C-alpha cells in the first residue's frame, strides 16, 4: 500500500505511524504548499504543491498519485476534506481510494450551526447554540440560555476567533464587527473530553473508540490528557456516528456537565490528539490498511488501558533546504 498524505504540515508523528512496521504501508508520500512543513521530511518522498485553491491543484495531486503509484489519499485539512470528497470519483477512476467521509457530512460538520440543528433533530445532546444576536436575545429572555457564552466562527477551525463572553455589550460589539458569521454557544461549565473514532470504510460501523479527558489545551490542540473509559460515552458516540455518513478517522469534542455528556463538535479527520490513542495501542493506520485490502475490521471498541496520561512537549528538526 502506498499512501499520500496531503497538507501534512506539522503532523510528523502521524507520518511516522504510517511508516511503522505493521502499519500496512509500503511507502508514505507527503505534500504541502510550504517547504517549511516539517512532516514533509519524515516521508519516503515529498512534493511541494500549489495551495488547494489553485485551479490546477487536483491535477497536480493526480499526477503525483500516478507517479508514486498511490493506493490511498489522506487529506488532513478541513477545506481539503470537502475538496477531495467532492472529486472522489476522479480519484476512484484512477484506482485511488480517498480516505474521507461523504461530502454532505463534511459540510454539515464544518457548519457549526447546521451541525447543532442536526443533533437537535436527531435527539442527541448538544450545547444550546444560536446563529445570530437576535436569536440569542430571545433565548436569553426565555431563560433558555445565559451568560457566559462562547462565540466562534460558524465555519471556523483550529480555535481561531473563539472567545468567552460574559455580558451583552461585548457580545453585541463582537457580533457586529466580526468579519465572519459567529455561533453563540452556551459556555460549558464542565469537563472536556476528546474522542478518536474509527468508522470502518467497508462496514460503515464504529470499530474503534478512544476517549480521553482533556487536562490542558494550547492553540486549539490537546496538550495534556488522560485516557478514560465510560460505556455511557461509548453509547453516545455510537448513536451520534449512526446519524452521519462518516468514514475512516474521526475526531470529536465532548463536554460533561453535571454528569451528562454533550457533543460539541465533530471533525471528520485525524485529530491533533490522536498520538495519545496510538501510544495506547489504538492503531488507525492498521485499520485503514485492512480496509484498503478489502477486509472489514472487527469491533475493538475500548481496547486500551485507562489512566494513561499524554504530555506533549516541543521538538524540532534542522535541515538545509
C-alpha positions as CSV (number, residue, x, y, z in Angstrom):
1,X,0.0,0.0,0.0
2,X,1.3,3.4,-1.0
3,X,-0.4,6.3,0.8
4,X,-0.3,10.1,0.0
5,X,-0.8,12.4,3.0
6,X,-2.0,15.9,1.9
7,X,-1.2,19.1,3.7
8,X,1.0,17.2,6.2
9,X,2.2,20.4,7.9
10,X,3.5,19.5,11.4
11,X,1.9,16.0,11.6
12,X,5.3,14.3,12.0
13,X,4.1,11.7,14.4
14,X,1.2,10.7,12.1
15,X,3.7,10.3,9.2
16,X,5.8,8.1,11.5
17,X,2.8,6.0,12.4
18,X,2.1,5.1,8.8
19,X,5.8,4.2,8.3
20,X,5.9,1.9,11.3
21,X,6.4,-1.8,10.7
22,X,3.0,-3.5,10.7
23,X,1.1,-0.4,9.6
24,X,0.4,-1.9,6.2
25,X,2.0,1.0,4.3
26,X,4.9,0.3,1.9
27,X,5.6,3.9,1.1
28,X,4.3,7.1,2.6
29,X,4.4,10.3,0.5
30,X,3.7,13.8,1.8
31,X,2.6,17.0,0.2
32,X,2.4,20.6,1.4
33,X,2.4,24.1,-0.1
34,X,5.3,25.1,2.2
35,X,8.8,23.9,2.2
36,X,8.9,24.6,5.9
37,X,6.3,21.9,6.7
38,X,8.4,19.6,8.9
39,X,6.4,16.4,8.3
40,X,7.4,16.5,4.6
41,X,10.9,15.4,5.7
42,X,9.6,12.3,7.5
43,X,8.0,10.9,4.3
44,X,9.6,8.4,1.9
45,X,9.2,11.1,-0.7
46,X,7.6,14.6,-0.7
47,X,6.3,17.2,-3.0
48,X,5.7,20.9,-2.8
49,X,2.3,21.7,-4.3
50,X,0.2,24.8,-5.0
51,X,-2.4,25.9,-2.5
52,X,-5.5,23.9,-2.6
53,X,-7.4,26.9,-4.0
54,X,-5.2,26.9,-7.2
55,X,-7.1,25.8,-10.3
56,X,-4.6,23.1,-11.2
57,X,-4.4,21.7,-7.6
58,X,-6.3,18.5,-8.3
59,X,-4.4,17.8,-11.5
60,X,-1.1,18.2,-9.6
61,X,-2.2,15.7,-6.9
62,X,-3.4,13.2,-9.5
63,X,0.0,13.4,-11.3
64,X,1.7,12.7,-8.0
65,X,-0.6,9.8,-7.4
66,X,0.2,8.3,-10.8
67,X,3.9,8.8,-10.5
68,X,4.1,7.3,-7.0
69,X,1.5,4.6,-7.7
70,X,-0.6,5.8,-4.8
71,X,-3.4,3.5,-3.5
72,X,-5.0,5.8,-1.0
73,X,-5.2,9.6,-0.4
74,X,-5.5,11.0,3.1
75,X,-6.4,14.7,3.5
76,X,-5.9,16.4,6.9
77,X,-7.1,19.9,6.5
78,X,-10.7,21.0,6.8
79,X,-11.2,22.7,3.4
80,X,-9.3,19.9,1.7
81,X,-11.6,17.2,3.1
82,X,-14.5,18.7,1.1
83,X,-12.5,19.2,-2.0
84,X,-11.3,15.6,-2.1
85,X,-14.7,14.2,-1.2
86,X,-16.3,16.3,-4.0
87,X,-13.9,14.7,-6.5
88,X,-14.0,11.2,-5.1
89,X,-14.9,9.7,-8.5
90,X,-12.0,11.3,-10.2
91,X,-9.6,9.5,-7.9
92,X,-11.6,6.3,-7.8
93,X,-11.4,6.1,-11.6
94,X,-7.6,6.2,-11.3
95,X,-7.7,3.3,-8.7
96,X,-7.1,5.6,-5.7
97,X,-9.2,5.5,-2.5
98,X,-9.8,8.8,-0.8
99,X,-9.9,8.3,3.0
100,X,-12.7,10.8,3.6
101,X,-16.3,10.9,4.7
102,X,-19.2,11.9,2.4
103,X,-19.1,15.5,1.3
104,X,-22.5,16.3,2.7
105,X,-21.3,15.1,6.2
106,X,-18.1,17.1,5.9
107,X,-20.0,20.2,5.0
108,X,-22.5,19.6,7.9
109,X,-19.7,19.2,10.4
110,X,-17.9,22.3,9.1
111,X,-21.0,24.5,9.6
112,X,-21.4,24.6,13.4
113,X,-25.0,25.8,13.4
114,X,-26.1,23.2,10.8
115,X,-24.4,20.6,13.0
116,X,-26.2,21.9,16.1
117,X,-29.6,21.6,14.2
118,X,-28.7,18.1,13.0
119,X,-28.0,17.0,16.6
120,X,-31.3,18.5,17.9
121,X,-33.3,16.9,15.1
122,X,-31.9,13.5,16.0
123,X,-32.5,13.9,19.7
124,X,-28.8,13.9,20.5
125,X,-27.4,16.0,23.4
126,X,-25.7,19.2,22.2
127,X,-24.9,22.6,23.8
128,X,-27.5,25.3,23.1
129,X,-26.4,27.5,20.2
130,X,-27.6,30.5,18.2
131,X,-26.6,31.7,14.8
132,X,-27.2,35.5,15.5
133,X,-27.6,38.0,18.3
134,X,-31.4,38.3,17.8
135,X,-31.9,34.6,18.3
136,X,-29.7,34.7,21.4
137,X,-31.6,37.7,22.9
138,X,-34.9,35.8,22.6
139,X,-33.5,32.7,24.2
140,X,-31.9,34.8,26.9
141,X,-35.2,36.4,27.7
142,X,-36.9,33.0,27.7
143,X,-34.3,31.7,30.2
144,X,-33.1,29.0,27.7
145,X,-29.6,30.4,27.7
146,X,-27.5,32.6,30.0
147,X,-24.1,34.3,30.3
148,X,-21.3,33.4,30.0
149,X,-21.4,32.2,26.4
150,X,-18.8,31.1,23.9
151,X,-18.6,32.6,20.5
152,X,-16.7,31.2,17.5
153,X,-16.9,31.5,13.7
154,X,-19.7,29.2,12.4
155,X,-17.2,27.9,9.8
156,X,-14.0,28.2,11.8
157,X,-11.4,25.7,12.7
158,X,-8.3,25.4,15.0
159,X,-9.9,27.6,17.8
160,X,-9.3,30.7,15.7
161,X,-11.6,33.6,16.7
162,X,-13.1,31.9,19.7
163,X,-13.8,33.9,22.9
164,X,-15.7,33.6,26.2
165,X,-18.1,36.5,26.7
166,X,-19.9,37.4,29.9
167,X,-22.0,40.4,29.0
168,X,-24.3,41.7,26.3
169,X,-22.3,44.8,25.5
170,X,-19.2,42.9,24.5
171,X,-21.2,40.2,22.7
172,X,-23.0,42.9,20.6
173,X,-19.8,44.5,19.6
174,X,-18.1,41.2,18.6
175,X,-21.1,40.1,16.6
176,X,-21.5,43.4,14.8
177,X,-17.9,43.9,13.8
178,X,-16.8,40.3,13.1
179,X,-15.8,39.6,9.5
180,X,-17.5,36.1,9.8
181,X,-20.8,34.8,11.0
182,X,-20.5,33.8,14.6
183,X,-22.0,31.0,16.6
184,X,-23.2,31.9,20.1
185,X,-22.9,28.8,22.2
186,X,-23.7,28.2,25.9
187,X,-20.5,28.2,27.8
188,X,-19.8,24.7,29.1
189,X,-19.1,24.8,32.8
190,X,-17.8,21.2,32.9
191,X,-15.1,18.8,31.8
192,X,-13.9,18.5,28.2
193,X,-13.2,15.1,26.6
194,X,-11.7,14.2,23.2
195,X,-12.6,11.2,21.1
196,X,-10.7,9.4,18.4
197,X,-13.1,7.3,16.5
198,X,-12.6,5.0,13.5
199,X,-15.6,4.2,11.2
200,X,-14.8,1.1,9.2
201,X,-14.8,2.1,5.5
202,X,-16.4,-1.2,4.4
203,X,-19.0,-1.9,7.1
204,X,-19.6,1.8,8.0
205,X,-19.7,0.9,11.7
206,X,-17.7,2.3,14.5
207,X,-15.0,-0.3,15.3
208,X,-12.6,1.7,17.5
209,X,-13.2,4.4,20.1
210,X,-10.6,6.0,22.3
211,X,-11.7,8.6,24.8
212,X,-9.6,10.9,26.9
213,X,-10.2,13.7,29.4
214,X,-8.5,16.9,28.4
215,X,-6.3,18.3,31.1
216,X,-4.8,21.3,29.2
217,X,-5.3,22.8,25.7
218,X,-3.0,25.0,23.7
219,X,-3.7,26.7,20.3
220,X,-6.8,24.5,19.8
221,X,-5.0,21.2,20.4
222,X,-4.8,18.9,23.4
223,X,-1.5,19.3,25.2
224,X,-2.2,17.1,28.2
225,X,-4.9,14.4,28.6
226,X,-5.6,11.1,30.4
227,X,-7.3,8.0,28.9
228,X,-10.7,7.1,30.3
229,X,-13.5,4.6,29.6
230,X,-17.2,5.1,30.1
231,X,-19.9,2.9,28.5
232,X,-22.4,5.8,28.5
233,X,-19.9,7.9,26.5
234,X,-19.2,5.0,24.1
235,X,-23.0,4.6,23.6
236,X,-23.5,8.3,22.8
237,X,-20.6,8.2,20.3
238,X,-22.1,5.2,18.6
239,X,-25.6,6.9,18.3
240,X,-24.0,10.1,17.0
241,X,-21.9,8.3,14.4
242,X,-25.0,6.4,13.2
243,X,-26.7,9.7,12.4
244,X,-24.0,10.7,9.9
245,X,-22.3,9.3,6.9
246,X,-18.8,9.1,8.4
247,X,-15.9,7.1,7.1
248,X,-12.3,6.5,8.4
249,X,-10.7,8.5,11.2
250,X,-12.9,11.0,13.1
251,X,-12.2,13.5,15.9
252,X,-14.9,14.5,18.3
253,X,-15.1,17.0,21.2
254,X,-17.4,16.3,24.1
255,X,-18.3,18.1,27.3
256,X,-19.5,16.5,30.6
257,X,-21.8,18.8,32.6
258,X,-23.4,17.6,35.8
259,X,-22.8,14.0,34.8
260,X,-24.3,14.4,31.3
261,X,-22.4,14.3,28.1
262,X,-22.9,16.8,25.3
263,X,-21.4,16.6,21.8
264,X,-19.6,19.9,20.9
265,X,-18.0,19.3,17.5
266,X,-17.1,16.6,15.0
267,X,-14.1,16.8,12.7
268,X,-14.1,14.0,10.1
269,X,-10.4,13.6,10.0
270,X,-7.4,12.6,12.2
271,X,-7.5,14.8,15.3
272,X,-4.4,16.6,16.7
273,X,-4.7,14.4,19.9
274,X,-4.6,11.1,18.0
275,X,-1.0,10.4,19.2
276,X,-2.4,9.7,22.7
277,X,-4.6,6.9,21.2
278,X,-1.8,5.5,19.2
279,X,0.5,5.4,22.2
280,X,-2.2,3.4,24.0
281,X,-2.3,0.8,21.2
282,X,-5.2,2.1,19.2
283,X,-3.8,1.8,15.6
284,X,-5.8,3.6,12.9
285,X,-3.2,3.2,10.2
286,X,-3.5,-0.6,10.6
287,X,-7.3,-0.3,10.4
288,X,-7.0,1.8,7.2
289,X,-4.7,-0.8,5.7
290,X,-7.1,-3.6,6.4
291,X,-10.0,-1.7,4.7
292,X,-7.9,-0.9,1.7
293,X,-7.1,-4.6,1.3
294,X,-10.8,-5.4,1.3
295,X,-11.1,-6.6,4.9
296,X,-13.6,-5.4,7.4
297,X,-12.2,-4.6,10.9
298,X,-13.8,-6.3,13.9
299,X,-15.3,-4.3,16.8
300,X,-12.4,-3.4,19.1
301,X,-14.0,-0.5,21.0
302,X,-12.4,0.3,24.4
303,X,-9.5,-2.0,23.9
304,X,-6.9,0.2,25.7
305,X,-5.7,0.9,29.3
306,X,-7.2,3.7,31.4
307,X,-5.4,6.4,33.3
308,X,-2.6,6.7,30.7
309,X,-1.5,10.3,30.5
310,X,-0.3,12.1,27.4
311,X,2.1,15.0,27.9
312,X,3.1,16.9,24.7
313,X,6.4,18.8,24.5
314,X,8.2,20.8,21.9
315,X,10.7,19.1,19.5
316,X,12.5,20.4,16.4
317,X,14.4,19.3,13.3
318,X,17.1,21.1,11.3
319,X,17.8,20.7,7.6
320,X,19.5,22.5,4.8
321,X,17.0,23.5,2.0
